[in-house]
Tab-separated table of C-alpha atoms in Angstrom:
chain	number	residue	atom	x	y	z
H	1	MET	CA	22.365	-35.132	-0.465
H	2	ALA	CA	22.751	-31.775	-2.019
H	3	ALA	CA	20.902	-28.962	-0.610
H	4	GLU	CA	17.919	-27.699	-2.357
H	5	ARG	CA	18.184	-24.229	-3.796
H	6	LEU	CA	15.565	-21.466	-3.268
H	7	VAL	CA	15.833	-18.494	-5.553
H	8	VAL	CA	14.017	-15.323	-4.397
H	9	ILE	CA	13.321	-12.544	-6.864
H	10	GLY	CA	13.002	-9.150	-5.020
H	11	GLY	CA	14.512	-8.203	-1.842
H	12	ASP	CA	11.982	-6.125	0.071
H	13	ALA	CA	9.248	-7.031	2.511
H	14	ALA	CA	7.771	-10.256	0.940
H	15	GLY	CA	10.914	-11.670	-0.746
H	16	MET	CA	13.213	-11.222	2.341
H	17	SER	CA	10.475	-12.157	5.102
H	18	ALA	CA	10.252	-15.425	3.018
H	19	ALA	CA	14.030	-15.978	2.649
H	20	SER	CA	14.501	-15.208	6.386
H	21	GLN	CA	11.616	-17.677	7.589
H	22	ALA	CA	12.838	-20.381	5.403
H	23	ARG	CA	16.151	-20.053	6.698
H	24	ARG	CA	15.028	-20.210	10.347
H	25	LEU	CA	13.291	-23.433	9.526
H	26	LYS	CA	16.050	-25.164	7.410
H	27	LYS	CA	19.903	-24.846	7.687
H	28	PRO	CA	22.302	-23.842	4.949
H	29	GLY	CA	23.119	-27.518	4.582
H	30	GLU	CA	19.526	-28.283	3.715
H	31	LEU	CA	18.506	-25.142	1.803
H	32	GLU	CA	20.826	-22.760	-0.238
H	33	ILE	CA	19.104	-19.484	-0.591
H	34	VAL	CA	19.735	-17.035	-3.391
H	35	ALA	CA	18.031	-13.602	-3.560
H	36	PHE	CA	18.353	-11.004	-6.245
H	37	GLU	CA	17.327	-7.351	-5.784
H	38	ARG	CA	17.746	-4.729	-8.447
H	39	SER	CA	18.017	-1.764	-6.108
H	40	GLY	CA	20.630	-0.913	-3.372
H	41	PHE	CA	18.469	-1.522	-0.351
H	42	THR	CA	16.619	-4.168	1.092
H	43	SER	CA	13.816	-4.723	3.817
H	44	TYR	CA	12.837	-1.121	4.162
H	45	SER	CA	9.702	0.836	4.871
H	46	ALA	CA	8.480	2.282	1.625
H	47	CYS	CA	5.498	3.621	3.555
H	48	GLY	CA	7.922	5.589	5.449
H	49	ILE	CA	9.268	7.370	2.498
H	50	PRO	CA	6.707	10.585	2.576
H	51	TYR	CA	7.758	11.199	6.280
H	52	TRP	CA	11.525	10.891	5.475
H	53	VAL	CA	10.908	13.487	2.605
H	54	GLY	CA	8.656	15.612	5.050
H	55	GLY	CA	11.488	15.517	7.672
H	56	ASP	CA	9.702	13.480	10.411
H	57	VAL	CA	12.144	10.619	9.854
H	58	PRO	CA	15.667	12.193	9.872
H	59	ARG	CA	17.647	9.668	7.549
H	60	HIS	CA	16.646	7.057	5.096
H	61	GLU	CA	18.720	4.563	7.031
H	62	ASP	CA	16.139	4.819	9.732
H	63	LEU	CA	13.691	2.978	7.281
H	64	ILE	CA	15.686	-0.043	6.913
H	65	ALA	CA	14.803	-2.973	9.032
H	66	ARG	CA	17.607	-5.215	7.904
H	67	THR	CA	20.729	-4.334	5.621
H	68	PRO	CA	22.162	-6.712	2.893
H	69	GLU	CA	25.157	-7.487	5.213
H	70	GLU	CA	22.688	-8.433	8.067
H	71	HIS	CA	20.940	-10.851	5.666
H	72	ARG	CA	24.246	-12.344	4.248
H	73	GLU	CA	25.228	-12.957	8.133
H	74	ARG	CA	22.200	-15.153	8.276
H	75	GLY	CA	23.281	-17.590	5.346
H	76	ILE	CA	21.338	-15.711	2.409
H	77	ASP	CA	23.309	-15.255	-0.691
H	78	LEU	CA	21.875	-11.670	-1.400
H	79	ARG	CA	23.044	-10.234	-4.798
H	80	MET	CA	22.257	-6.525	-4.949
H	81	ARG	CA	21.754	-4.374	-7.942
H	82	THR	CA	21.035	-7.412	-9.938
H	83	GLU	CA	17.987	-7.530	-11.938
H	84	VAL	CA	16.252	-10.803	-13.113
H	85	THR	CA	15.440	-10.421	-16.768
H	86	GLU	CA	14.103	-14.006	-17.570
H	87	LEU	CA	12.219	-16.674	-15.917
H	88	ASP	CA	12.299	-20.235	-17.595
H	89	VAL	CA	9.849	-22.152	-15.840
H	90	ALA	CA	10.191	-25.379	-17.764
H	91	GLY	CA	14.185	-25.327	-17.019
H	92	ARG	CA	13.554	-24.175	-13.444
H	93	ARG	CA	16.013	-21.334	-13.682
H	94	VAL	CA	16.365	-17.556	-13.905
H	95	ARG	CA	18.589	-15.271	-15.726
H	96	ALA	CA	19.813	-12.115	-14.098
H	97	ARG	CA	21.979	-9.331	-15.028
H	98	ASP	CA	24.589	-7.426	-12.898
H	99	LEU	CA	23.397	-3.718	-13.451
H	100	ALA	CA	26.956	-2.385	-12.703
H	101	SER	CA	28.782	-4.627	-15.226
H	102	GLY	CA	26.122	-5.778	-17.601
H	103	ALA	CA	27.183	-9.412	-17.042
H	104	GLU	CA	24.391	-12.073	-17.200
H	105	GLU	CA	24.007	-15.509	-15.801
H	106	TRP	CA	21.625	-18.304	-15.412
H	107	THR	CA	20.771	-19.435	-11.876
H	108	SER	CA	18.815	-22.739	-11.372
H	109	TYR	CA	16.320	-23.246	-8.634
H	110	ASP	CA	14.332	-26.008	-6.932
H	111	LYS	CA	11.884	-23.470	-5.579
H	112	LEU	CA	11.159	-20.126	-6.539
H	113	VAL	CA	9.713	-16.906	-4.754
H	114	ILE	CA	8.472	-14.122	-6.945
H	115	ALA	CA	8.273	-10.814	-5.061
H	116	THR	CA	8.875	-8.301	-7.703
H	117	GLY	CA	6.626	-5.588	-6.184
H	118	ALA	CA	4.886	-2.891	-7.835
H	119	ARG	CA	5.648	0.014	-10.199
H	120	PRO	CA	4.306	3.550	-9.917
H	121	VAL	CA	1.623	4.394	-12.416
H	122	ARG	CA	3.200	6.858	-14.976
H	123	PRO	CA	0.892	7.705	-17.953
H	124	GLU	CA	2.302	8.422	-21.256
H	125	LEU	CA	1.817	12.284	-21.460
H	126	PRO	CA	4.114	14.906	-22.972
H	127	GLY	CA	6.774	16.037	-20.574
H	128	ILE	CA	6.075	13.273	-18.148
H	129	ASP	CA	9.744	12.313	-17.925
H	130	ALA	CA	11.174	15.896	-17.558
H	131	PRO	CA	13.586	16.848	-14.985
H	132	GLY	CA	11.768	17.636	-11.853
H	133	VAL	CA	8.959	15.259	-12.379
H	134	HIS	CA	9.269	12.247	-9.582
H	135	GLY	CA	7.400	9.187	-8.703
H	136	VAL	CA	7.932	7.912	-5.064
H	137	GLN	CA	8.322	4.161	-4.712
H	138	THR	CA	11.699	3.588	-3.458
H	139	ILE	CA	14.394	4.892	-1.223
H	140	ASP	CA	16.331	5.890	-4.452
H	141	ASP	CA	13.043	7.872	-5.643
H	142	GLY	CA	12.979	9.656	-2.384
H	143	ARG	CA	16.511	10.467	-2.534
H	144	ALA	CA	16.179	11.814	-5.924
H	145	LEU	CA	13.155	14.099	-4.994
H	146	LEU	CA	15.063	15.484	-1.916
H	147	GLU	CA	17.878	16.354	-4.317
H	148	SER	CA	15.308	17.956	-6.779
H	149	LEU	CA	13.934	20.010	-4.017
H	150	GLU	CA	17.218	21.546	-3.451
H	151	ALA	CA	17.621	22.334	-6.963
H	152	ALA	CA	14.067	23.476	-7.802
H	153	GLY	CA	14.807	27.048	-7.961
H	154	GLY	CA	11.336	27.797	-6.670
H	155	ARG	CA	9.020	26.880	-3.839
H	156	ARG	CA	5.975	25.663	-5.999
H	157	ALA	CA	4.998	21.928	-6.148
H	158	VAL	CA	2.271	20.212	-7.642
H	159	VAL	CA	1.021	16.461	-6.648
H	160	VAL	CA	-0.691	14.551	-9.418
H	161	GLY	CA	-3.116	12.139	-7.730
H	162	GLY	CA	-5.340	12.376	-4.534
H	163	GLY	CA	-4.738	8.628	-3.060
H	164	TYR	CA	-2.794	7.801	-0.136
H	165	ILE	CA	0.644	8.494	-1.745
H	166	GLY	CA	-0.771	11.856	-2.925
H	167	ILE	CA	-2.113	13.232	0.222
H	168	GLU	CA	1.005	12.030	2.214
H	169	MET	CA	3.385	13.953	-0.466
H	170	ALA	CA	1.320	16.979	-0.202
H	171	GLU	CA	1.866	17.062	3.583
H	172	ALA	CA	5.520	16.285	3.085
H	173	LEU	CA	6.151	19.132	0.479
H	174	LEU	CA	4.268	21.556	2.720
H	175	ALA	CA	6.452	20.785	5.494
H	176	ARG	CA	9.623	21.456	3.325
H	177	GLY	CA	8.092	25.033	2.681
H	178	PHE	CA	6.571	24.581	-0.476
H	179	GLU	CA	3.264	26.288	-1.775
H	180	VAL	CA	1.430	22.831	-2.665
H	181	THR	CA	-1.324	22.445	-5.188
H	182	LEU	CA	-3.020	18.692	-5.332
H	183	VAL	CA	-4.582	18.057	-8.600
H	184	THR	CA	-6.908	15.047	-8.919
H	185	ARG	CA	-9.534	13.806	-11.539
H	186	GLY	CA	-11.952	12.820	-9.040
H	187	ALA	CA	-14.595	14.605	-7.426
H	188	GLN	CA	-12.755	14.453	-4.208
H	189	PRO	CA	-9.112	13.163	-2.949
H	190	MET	CA	-9.227	9.716	-1.521
H	191	HIS	CA	-11.382	7.973	-4.058
H	192	SER	CA	-11.348	4.696	-1.843
H	193	LEU	CA	-13.582	6.734	0.318
H	194	ASP	CA	-17.310	7.840	-0.453
H	195	PRO	CA	-17.518	11.361	-1.727
H	196	ASP	CA	-19.049	12.645	1.357
H	197	MET	CA	-16.147	11.462	3.448
H	198	GLY	CA	-13.595	12.454	0.963
H	199	ARG	CA	-14.957	16.098	1.314
H	200	LEU	CA	-13.873	16.074	4.826
H	201	VAL	CA	-10.325	15.199	3.546
H	202	THR	CA	-10.649	18.074	1.024
H	203	GLU	CA	-11.566	20.669	4.035
H	204	ALA	CA	-8.615	19.339	6.122
H	205	MET	CA	-6.083	19.895	3.431
H	206	GLU	CA	-7.428	23.494	2.598
H	207	ARG	CA	-7.303	24.217	6.255
H	208	ALA	CA	-3.453	23.173	6.279
H	209	GLY	CA	-2.798	25.507	3.288
H	210	ILE	CA	-2.808	22.664	0.504
H	211	ARG	CA	-4.778	23.976	-2.814
H	212	VAL	CA	-6.973	21.137	-3.901
H	213	VAL	CA	-8.151	20.982	-7.390
H	214	THR	CA	-10.737	18.355	-8.326
H	215	GLY	CA	-12.225	16.939	-11.548
H	216	ALA	CA	-9.150	17.949	-13.354
H	217	GLU	CA	-7.607	15.482	-16.024
H	218	VAL	CA	-3.962	16.145	-16.485
H	219	THR	CA	-3.047	16.385	-20.191
H	220	GLY	CA	0.827	16.993	-20.120
H	221	VAL	CA	3.817	18.521	-18.212
H	222	LEU	CA	5.092	21.966	-19.495
H	223	THR	CA	8.808	22.628	-19.305
H	224	ARG	CA	11.045	25.316	-19.579
H	225	GLU	CA	13.814	25.925	-22.187
H	226	SER	CA	16.123	24.097	-19.757
H	227	GLY	CA	13.758	21.183	-20.080
H	228	ARG	CA	12.889	21.335	-16.531
H	229	VAL	CA	9.259	21.363	-15.487
H	230	ARG	CA	7.450	24.581	-15.229
H	231	ALA	CA	3.869	23.698	-14.804
H	232	VAL	CA	1.185	20.981	-14.872
H	233	ALA	CA	-1.344	21.209	-17.486
H	234	THR	CA	-4.888	20.138	-17.181
H	235	GLU	CA	-8.122	20.436	-19.584
H	236	SER	CA	-9.291	23.470	-17.465
H	237	GLY	CA	-5.807	25.241	-17.084
H	238	ALA	CA	-2.183	25.103	-15.996
H	239	TYR	CA	-0.672	25.060	-12.514
H	240	PRO	CA	2.752	26.406	-12.088
H	241	ALA	CA	5.434	23.930	-10.585
H	242	ASP	CA	8.940	23.797	-9.759
H	243	VAL	CA	8.494	20.272	-8.910
H	244	VAL	CA	6.065	17.729	-9.664
H	245	VAL	CA	5.176	14.478	-7.572
H	246	LEU	CA	3.322	11.630	-9.150
H	247	GLY	CA	0.742	9.927	-6.915
H	248	LEU	CA	-1.241	8.001	-9.321
H	249	GLY	CA	-1.047	4.721	-7.530
H	250	VAL	CA	0.841	1.408	-8.500
H	251	ALA	CA	0.401	-1.493	-10.844
H	252	PRO	CA	1.865	-5.014	-10.043
H	253	ARG	CA	5.427	-5.569	-11.509
H	254	THR	CA	4.628	-8.975	-13.261
H	255	GLU	CA	6.193	-8.591	-16.735
H	256	LEU	CA	8.574	-11.489	-15.956
H	257	ALA	CA	5.602	-13.796	-14.806
H	258	ARG	CA	3.586	-12.834	-17.783
H	259	ALA	CA	6.314	-13.719	-20.174
H	260	ALA	CA	6.865	-17.153	-18.381
H	261	GLY	CA	3.066	-17.967	-18.725
H	262	LEU	CA	2.015	-17.980	-15.127
H	263	GLU	CA	-1.513	-17.037	-14.334
H	264	LEU	CA	-2.394	-13.526	-13.663
H	265	GLY	CA	-5.666	-11.827	-12.616
H	266	ALA	CA	-7.682	-8.983	-13.980
H	267	SER	CA	-5.582	-6.423	-12.267
H	268	GLY	CA	-2.296	-7.933	-13.638
H	269	GLY	CA	-1.423	-9.553	-10.397
H	270	LEU	CA	-0.154	-13.151	-9.566
H	271	ARG	CA	-3.102	-15.336	-8.810
H	272	THR	CA	-1.888	-17.715	-6.002
H	273	ASP	CA	-3.849	-20.173	-3.677
H	274	VAL	CA	-3.930	-19.665	0.230
H	275	SER	CA	-0.420	-21.047	0.617
H	276	MET	CA	0.717	-18.486	-1.663
H	277	ARG	CA	1.716	-20.795	-4.336
H	278	VAL	CA	1.385	-19.595	-7.938
H	279	ARG	CA	-1.796	-21.491	-9.370
H	280	GLY	CA	-0.465	-24.698	-11.295
H	281	HIS	CA	3.094	-24.502	-10.022
H	282	GLU	CA	3.966	-26.701	-7.019
H	283	ASP	CA	7.308	-25.146	-6.329
H	284	ILE	CA	6.544	-21.402	-7.385
H	285	TRP	CA	5.276	-18.999	-4.727
H	286	ALA	CA	4.589	-15.203	-5.012
H	287	GLY	CA	3.667	-12.470	-2.578
H	288	GLY	CA	3.706	-8.716	-1.953
H	289	ASP	CA	2.671	-6.007	-4.366
H	290	CYS	CA	2.900	-8.241	-7.227
H	291	VAL	CA	-0.072	-10.561	-6.326
H	292	GLU	CA	-3.713	-10.305	-5.999
H	293	VAL	CA	-5.556	-10.957	-2.674
H	294	LEU	CA	-9.000	-12.348	-1.875
H	295	ASP	CA	-11.318	-9.511	-0.618
H	296	LEU	CA	-13.022	-11.465	2.273
H	297	VAL	CA	-16.086	-8.966	1.977
H	298	SER	CA	-16.791	-9.065	-1.686
H	299	GLY	CA	-15.336	-12.483	-2.407
H	300	ARG	CA	-13.383	-11.006	-5.331
H	301	HIS	CA	-9.522	-10.912	-6.027
H	302	ARG	CA	-8.154	-7.424	-5.870
H	303	HIS	CA	-4.733	-5.869	-6.085
H	304	ILE	CA	-3.962	-3.983	-2.837
H	305	ALA	CA	-0.315	-2.937	-2.483
H	306	LEU	CA	0.412	-2.695	1.443
H	307	GLY	CA	3.602	-3.694	3.480
H	308	THR	CA	1.386	-5.188	6.188
H	309	HIS	CA	0.288	-8.030	3.537
H	310	ALA	CA	3.755	-8.291	1.976
H	311	ASN	CA	5.434	-9.232	5.258
H	312	LYS	CA	2.570	-11.592	6.158
H	313	GLN	CA	2.465	-13.588	2.828
H	314	GLY	CA	6.287	-13.684	3.140
H	315	GLN	CA	5.972	-15.295	6.465
H	316	VAL	CA	3.589	-17.853	5.065
H	317	ILE	CA	5.756	-18.579	2.069
H	318	GLY	CA	8.949	-19.085	4.167
H	319	SER	CA	7.097	-21.432	6.333
H	320	ASN	CA	5.773	-23.467	3.341
H	321	VAL	CA	9.247	-23.426	1.592
H	322	GLY	CA	10.911	-24.480	4.983
H	323	GLY	CA	8.713	-27.375	5.498
H	324	GLY	CA	6.108	-26.094	7.644
H	325	TYR	CA	2.558	-24.873	6.881
H	326	GLY	CA	1.039	-21.583	6.516
H	327	THR	CA	-1.967	-19.870	4.683
H	328	PHE	CA	-2.904	-16.240	4.045
H	329	PRO	CA	-6.857	-16.333	3.809
H	330	GLY	CA	-7.209	-12.789	2.617
H	331	VAL	CA	-7.999	-9.240	3.482
H	332	VAL	CA	-10.920	-7.008	4.337
H	333	GLY	CA	-9.322	-3.777	2.573
H	334	THR	CA	-8.138	-1.731	5.630
H	335	ALA	CA	-5.811	1.170	5.264
H	336	VAL	CA	-5.098	4.408	7.196
H	337	THR	CA	-3.200	7.551	6.616
H	338	LYS	CA	-3.208	11.345	7.709
H	339	VAL	CA	-3.014	14.695	6.311
H	340	CYS	CA	-1.313	17.008	8.778
H	341	ASP	CA	-3.802	16.664	11.887
H	342	THR	CA	-6.327	14.756	10.320
H	343	GLU	CA	-6.449	11.085	10.316
H	344	ILE	CA	-8.170	8.940	7.606
H	345	ALA	CA	-9.219	5.183	7.649
H	346	ARG	CA	-11.249	2.784	5.867
H	347	THR	CA	-12.078	-1.007	5.695
H	348	GLY	CA	-14.506	-3.031	3.805
H	349	LEU	CA	-16.665	-1.837	1.027
H	350	SER	CA	-17.372	1.619	0.050
H	351	GLU	CA	-20.864	2.491	-1.456
H	352	GLU	CA	-19.660	2.380	-4.884
H	353	GLU	CA	-17.926	-1.078	-4.359
H	354	ALA	CA	-21.003	-2.218	-2.653
H	355	ARG	CA	-23.287	-1.265	-5.579
H	356	ALA	CA	-20.870	-2.917	-7.881
H	357	GLU	CA	-21.240	-6.147	-6.061
H	358	GLY	CA	-25.157	-5.903	-6.194
H	359	LEU	CA	-25.463	-5.452	-2.634
H	360	ARG	CA	-28.434	-3.676	-1.122
H	361	TYR	CA	-27.269	-1.760	2.021
H	362	ALA	CA	-28.288	1.115	4.458
H	363	THR	CA	-25.616	3.701	5.810
H	364	ALA	CA	-25.161	5.461	9.160
H	365	THR	CA	-23.026	8.625	9.753
H	366	ILE	CA	-22.303	9.966	13.169
H	367	GLU	CA	-19.923	12.629	14.614
H	368	SER	CA	-18.248	12.204	18.021
H	369	THR	CA	-15.105	12.808	19.888
H	370	ASN	CA	-11.907	10.884	20.132
H	371	VAL	CA	-12.045	11.170	24.046
H	372	ALA	CA	-14.876	12.052	26.454
H	373	GLY	CA	-16.440	15.317	25.385
H	374	TYR	CA	-15.390	17.194	28.479
H	375	TYR	CA	-11.944	15.875	28.683
H	376	PRO	CA	-9.087	18.176	27.474
H	377	GLY	CA	-8.023	17.704	24.065
H	378	ALA	CA	-11.347	16.313	22.712
H	379	THR	CA	-11.417	16.640	18.851
H	380	LEU	CA	-14.155	15.540	16.547
H	381	MET	CA	-14.219	12.384	14.267
H	382	THR	CA	-16.867	11.366	11.602
H	383	VAL	CA	-17.775	7.666	11.396
H	384	LYS	CA	-19.650	6.267	8.550
H	385	MET	CA	-20.872	2.644	8.407
H	386	LEU	CA	-22.461	0.518	5.700
H	387	ALA	CA	-24.656	-2.595	6.553
H	388	GLU	CA	-26.404	-4.945	4.438
H	389	LEU	CA	-30.064	-4.911	4.252
H	390	ARG	CA	-32.194	-7.949	5.819
H	391	THR	CA	-28.892	-9.414	7.270
H	392	GLY	CA	-27.421	-6.575	9.012
H	393	ARG	CA	-23.976	-7.594	8.071
H	394	LEU	CA	-21.197	-5.099	8.442
H	395	LEU	CA	-19.912	-4.203	4.936
H	396	GLY	CA	-17.560	-1.278	5.524
H	397	THR	CA	-16.513	1.568	7.693
H	398	GLN	CA	-14.913	4.867	7.071
H	399	ILE	CA	-13.397	7.364	9.554
H	400	VAL	CA	-12.068	10.992	9.229
H	401	GLY	CA	-10.981	12.844	12.331
H	402	GLY	CA	-8.487	14.082	14.739
H	403	ALA	CA	-5.893	12.343	16.865
H	404	GLY	CA	-6.969	8.752	17.801
H	405	ALA	CA	-9.545	8.379	15.058
H	406	ALA	CA	-7.564	6.120	12.497
H	407	LYS	CA	-6.775	3.291	14.613
H	408	ARG	CA	-10.421	2.781	15.453
H	409	ILE	CA	-10.706	1.238	12.165
H	410	ASP	CA	-9.121	-1.968	13.559
H	411	VAL	CA	-12.420	-2.735	15.610
H	412	ALA	CA	-14.365	-2.702	12.202
H	413	ALA	CA	-11.624	-4.703	10.410
H	414	VAL	CA	-12.039	-7.487	13.245
H	415	ALA	CA	-15.933	-7.233	12.762
H	416	LEU	CA	-15.832	-7.623	9.139
H	417	THR	CA	-13.241	-10.587	9.224
H	418	ALA	CA	-15.590	-12.281	11.828
H	419	ARG	CA	-18.715	-11.564	9.455
H	420	MET	CA	-20.441	-9.656	12.212
H	421	THR	CA	-23.721	-7.881	12.120
H	422	VAL	CA	-24.004	-4.261	13.071
H	423	GLU	CA	-26.217	-5.508	16.007
H	424	GLN	CA	-23.607	-7.792	17.477
H	425	MET	CA	-20.925	-5.049	17.337
H	426	THR	CA	-22.836	-2.793	19.671
H	427	ALA	CA	-22.216	-5.470	22.475
H	428	LEU	CA	-18.548	-5.490	21.943
H	429	ASP	CA	-16.645	-5.049	25.153
H	430	LEU	CA	-14.311	-2.232	24.273
H	431	GLY	CA	-12.096	-0.366	26.591
H	432	TYR	CA	-13.368	2.841	28.199
H	433	ALA	CA	-11.969	5.559	30.174
H	434	PRO	CA	-12.354	9.499	29.729
H	435	PRO	CA	-8.853	10.000	28.451
H	436	PHE	CA	-9.380	7.456	25.650
H	437	SER	CA	-13.042	7.367	24.673
H	438	SER	CA	-16.633	8.390	25.478
H	439	VAL	CA	-18.875	5.764	27.387
H	440	TRP	CA	-20.083	4.759	23.829
H	441	ASP	CA	-17.004	4.637	21.564
H	442	PRO	CA	-17.697	6.305	18.218
H	443	VAL	CA	-17.584	2.931	16.197
H	444	LEU	CA	-20.245	1.604	18.632
H	445	VAL	CA	-22.391	4.786	18.293
H	446	ALA	CA	-22.100	4.233	14.420
H	447	ALA	CA	-23.078	0.635	14.734
H	448	ARG	CA	-26.215	1.565	16.917
H	449	LYS	CA	-27.246	3.995	14.089
H	450	ALA	CA	-26.521	1.420	11.376
H	451	VAL	CA	-28.799	-1.063	13.153
H	452	SER	CA	-31.507	1.472	13.338
H	453	ALA	CA	-31.074	2.300	9.446
H	454	VAL	CA	-31.255	-1.405	8.754
H	455	ARG	CA	-34.563	-1.678	10.760
H	456	ALA	CA	-35.981	1.437	9.154
H	457	ALA	CA	-35.413	-0.028	5.576
H	458	GLY	CA	-37.596	-3.135	6.799
């Protein structure tokens, strides 16, 4: 009996996790695996690129978990710098183009995994494609940016966008010795936080020496006679720049799926069931930044591009392709980052998101320390918590503070997944010793205050 063929489109986290897991479960004689990757790298940490640009990670090779050669040694036919240009669902085949030679060929499949990732948002503005303007999504992007920094001819950098990539790249450019301005159209950076918590991020960035310009809509990029960027123009003025980094978020790369008639959600991401099968297609799976995920708090599907989700989804897909069984039930929207010495974390719903869902809630905000207040090295953190009125169910948590602040969000993430009330959270048996926490951990202090807020609201 001939081996089945699995075709994987995309050679990063979700795609190669799926291929590797399927290979563990089925031998080459049972399952042939062909994977296509349009870039020159596989299985790498895109989340680590800002830290490579900033110099914390010495080499881009340090970001790579598994090379193409290592995948091939494990029995995966991995074809690099090869882009899939068409998906024929009825004919169960894909057309791929070798980017070096331009040669194209069709490859048939019995089972298909779509892991095409996401693309950086790049608005259609004058000068947006000028030399010196960079998105940062892949290792190739990071390498191009580093080369551009060397050729900049000046030390002024403008980051457009105040999300995770924006603030991480602002820190990276500061570490490279650039004078950094971050421009965002929001009232504060980190729009996934409430404005009061975002204000703490602004203050931290300004203390570090980063200029933060809020409420600024970018209208274009101004260039020199040579064509290279010289400034970022906004409705309120222009900001000189020798290099510009775009941190405006990402959108799912689903053009192939759309053209093939596969079901997409409101964000443009592929819709799947809990086994990561594309809806209506028994032998097609999808995972990673090209799919929507179920938000367990709101009950809605959202596009959340994170490597943690991509790797888990890839494992689930590989298990199902390989004859096992796995599910991906959903997420609660947990994310962490930092800017210089300030850590930032969130999970669940913000106030804006809770209002959009029609939820009635109370909030509680506390300030505490990462370790016992008398212990050397104690630093402040602010914890904000949202709880549903009447039920007391935890709806969301945000944390901004010094060392040890961000990973405390994991307690809230588990509580959200378990649909705990804030009162139940106050009884959690968390670890305590003065070098790690005060007697009442800051998350539990916030939970206690949230209990009082819910009761006060009747």
